[in-house]
Amino acid sequence: MDSIFHEKQPSGNMDDSGFFSIQVISNALRVWGLELILFNSREYQSLMINPINEKAFICNYKEHWFTIRKLGQQWFNLNSLLTGPELISDTYLALFLAQLQQEGYSIFVIRGNLPECEAEQILGIMRVQQQQRPRLIGEDEAQTSAG
């Protein structure tokens, strides 16, 4: 009865916009047998693993999360702010991760066996070629109104 009169304390794990903390994401991934490791931690860097030998990364800046994932033998930037997935070459992956770190992103390596998905199966037997890079959502409208 006492709890009716007390305001519910806000959670540090999620806010009104739907932003989840790293603890929530880490716990959700643990259900699938996956773990997160901070990419620029001393422990991870001491392993000297080439990023192309990983399977996925989760990136965070302020209140935005996105994934960089290997599907088949190719890497994709799955940022929801883009109009679609962006193909990332093996040679560009390390540079892209370094650029994100420079911009202030926290990057986490996802370790473990990722669940099977249809895209993984299809891209396991064929490679994608991207004719045109996706743009940031709203970029077309901004260029049209500016021009």
Short mmCIF file of C-alpha atoms in Angstrom, two decimals:
data_model
loop_
_atom_site.label_atom_id
_atom_site.label_comp_id
_atom_site.label_asym_id
_atom_site.label_seq_id
_atom_site.Cartn_x
_atom_site.Cartn_y
_atom_site.Cartn_z
CA MET A 1 0.00 0.00 0.00
CA ASP A 2 2.90 2.30 0.82
CA SER A 3 4.28 2.03 -2.75
CA ILE A 4 1.19 3.77 -4.23
CA PHE A 5 2.25 7.04 -2.63
CA HIS A 6 5.88 6.92 -3.73
CA GLU A 7 6.94 7.91 -7.20
CA LYS A 8 8.59 5.15 -9.14
CA GLN A 9 12.33 5.74 -9.20
CA PRO A 10 13.73 6.14 -12.74
CA SER A 11 15.91 3.27 -13.89
CA GLY A 12 19.47 3.88 -14.95
CA ASN A 13 19.09 0.97 -17.37
CA MET A 14 16.59 2.55 -19.76
CA ASP A 15 15.20 6.04 -20.29
CA ASP A 16 11.94 7.37 -21.79
CA SER A 17 13.41 7.43 -25.31
CA GLY A 18 14.07 3.67 -25.19
CA PHE A 19 17.84 4.03 -24.77
CA PHE A 20 19.27 0.95 -23.04
CA SER A 21 22.41 0.91 -20.92
CA ILE A 22 25.34 -1.33 -21.76
CA GLN A 23 24.40 -3.51 -18.76
CA VAL A 24 20.96 -4.25 -20.25
CA ILE A 25 22.43 -5.05 -23.66
CA SER A 26 25.15 -7.21 -22.11
CA ASN A 27 22.58 -9.17 -20.07
CA ALA A 28 20.34 -9.62 -23.14
CA LEU A 29 23.27 -10.98 -25.16
CA ARG A 30 24.29 -13.29 -22.32
CA VAL A 31 20.94 -15.11 -22.78
CA TRP A 32 22.26 -16.14 -26.24
CA GLY A 33 25.64 -17.16 -24.81
CA LEU A 34 27.30 -14.00 -26.13
CA GLU A 35 29.58 -11.60 -24.27
CA LEU A 36 30.69 -8.02 -24.83
CA ILE A 37 34.29 -6.92 -24.56
CA LEU A 38 35.36 -3.29 -24.77
CA PHE A 39 37.30 -3.03 -28.05
CA ASN A 40 39.91 -0.57 -26.78
CA SER A 41 40.45 -2.26 -23.41
CA ARG A 42 44.02 -3.30 -22.56
CA GLU A 43 42.93 -6.91 -22.18
CA TYR A 44 41.37 -7.05 -25.65
CA GLN A 45 44.14 -5.06 -27.36
CA SER A 46 46.77 -7.35 -25.79
CA LEU A 47 45.20 -10.28 -27.69
CA MET A 48 46.20 -8.50 -30.94
CA ILE A 49 43.21 -9.91 -32.83
CA ASN A 50 42.64 -8.53 -36.31
CA PRO A 51 39.08 -7.07 -36.31
CA ILE A 52 38.21 -9.01 -39.50
CA ASN A 53 38.51 -12.21 -37.45
CA GLU A 54 35.62 -11.14 -35.22
CA LYS A 55 31.92 -11.60 -36.00
CA ALA A 56 30.27 -8.40 -34.79
CA PHE A 57 30.72 -5.10 -33.00
CA ILE A 58 28.22 -2.91 -31.15
CA CYS A 59 28.95 0.82 -31.26
CA ASN A 60 27.53 3.53 -29.01
CA TYR A 61 27.69 7.30 -29.07
CA LYS A 62 25.55 9.29 -26.65
CA GLU A 63 22.12 7.65 -27.01
CA HIS A 64 22.59 5.84 -30.32
CA TRP A 65 23.61 2.20 -30.75
CA PHE A 66 24.37 0.38 -33.98
CA THR A 67 25.97 -2.87 -35.10
CA ILE A 68 28.75 -3.74 -37.50
CA ARG A 69 28.31 -7.40 -38.41
CA LYS A 70 29.96 -10.00 -40.58
CA LEU A 71 27.41 -11.83 -42.71
CA GLY A 72 28.89 -14.59 -44.86
CA GLN A 73 32.40 -13.30 -45.55
CA GLN A 74 31.48 -9.61 -45.74
CA TRP A 75 31.10 -6.80 -43.20
CA PHE A 76 28.07 -4.53 -42.96
CA ASN A 77 27.42 -1.28 -41.10
CA LEU A 78 23.84 -1.80 -39.84
CA ASN A 79 23.35 1.76 -38.58
CA SER A 80 19.63 2.62 -38.47
CA LEU A 81 20.48 6.24 -39.36
CA LEU A 82 21.45 5.04 -42.85
CA THR A 83 18.99 4.35 -45.67
CA GLY A 84 20.21 0.73 -45.76
CA PRO A 85 23.11 -1.58 -44.80
CA GLU A 86 26.54 -0.32 -45.82
CA LEU A 87 29.08 -2.82 -47.14
CA ILE A 88 32.48 -2.45 -45.45
CA SER A 89 35.55 -4.06 -46.99
CA ASP A 90 37.95 -6.08 -44.84
CA THR A 91 40.66 -3.49 -45.50
CA TYR A 92 38.39 -0.61 -44.44
CA LEU A 93 37.02 -2.26 -41.27
CA ALA A 94 39.96 -1.39 -38.97
CA LEU A 95 40.03 2.19 -40.33
CA PHE A 96 36.28 2.53 -39.81
CA LEU A 97 36.54 1.31 -36.21
CA ALA A 98 39.45 3.73 -35.58
CA GLN A 99 37.41 6.58 -37.07
CA LEU A 100 34.45 5.75 -34.80
CA GLN A 101 36.73 5.73 -31.75
CA GLN A 102 38.15 9.11 -32.82
CA GLU A 103 34.58 10.45 -33.02
CA GLY A 104 33.94 9.34 -29.42
CA TYR A 105 32.12 6.04 -29.96
CA SER A 106 32.44 3.21 -27.46
CA ILE A 107 32.95 -0.02 -29.38
CA PHE A 108 32.28 -3.48 -28.01
CA VAL A 109 33.27 -6.79 -29.58
CA ILE A 110 30.58 -9.48 -29.48
CA ARG A 111 32.14 -12.86 -28.67
CA GLY A 112 30.42 -16.22 -28.97
CA ASN A 113 28.32 -18.00 -31.58
CA LEU A 114 25.77 -15.62 -33.07
CA PRO A 115 22.31 -17.10 -33.73
CA GLU A 116 21.68 -18.29 -37.29
CA CYS A 117 19.89 -15.87 -39.59
CA GLU A 118 18.67 -15.97 -43.18
CA ALA A 119 21.05 -13.20 -44.29
CA GLU A 120 24.00 -15.21 -42.96
CA GLN A 121 22.89 -18.27 -44.95
CA ILE A 122 22.37 -16.34 -48.20
CA LEU A 123 25.57 -14.32 -47.92
CA GLY A 124 27.46 -17.51 -47.04
CA ILE A 125 26.97 -18.68 -50.63
CA MET A 126 27.09 -15.38 -52.50
CA ARG A 127 28.89 -12.06 -52.18
CA VAL A 128 27.24 -8.65 -52.35
CA GLN A 129 28.46 -5.76 -54.45
CA GLN A 130 27.22 -2.33 -53.47
CA GLN A 131 26.81 0.09 -56.38
CA GLN A 132 25.94 3.07 -54.22
CA ARG A 133 26.63 3.70 -50.55
CA PRO A 134 23.56 4.32 -48.39
CA ARG A 135 23.06 7.88 -47.22
CA LEU A 136 22.12 9.23 -43.85
CA ILE A 137 18.34 9.33 -43.47
CA GLY A 138 17.17 12.84 -44.30
CA GLU A 139 20.33 13.66 -46.27
CA ASP A 140 18.43 13.79 -49.60
CA GLU A 141 15.79 16.17 -48.23
CA ALA A 142 18.46 18.42 -46.70
CA GLN A 143 20.34 18.65 -50.02
CA THR A 144 17.13 19.33 -51.97
CA SER A 145 15.98 22.12 -49.63
CA ALA A 146 19.49 23.64 -49.53
CA GLY A 147 19.78 23.59 -53.35
#
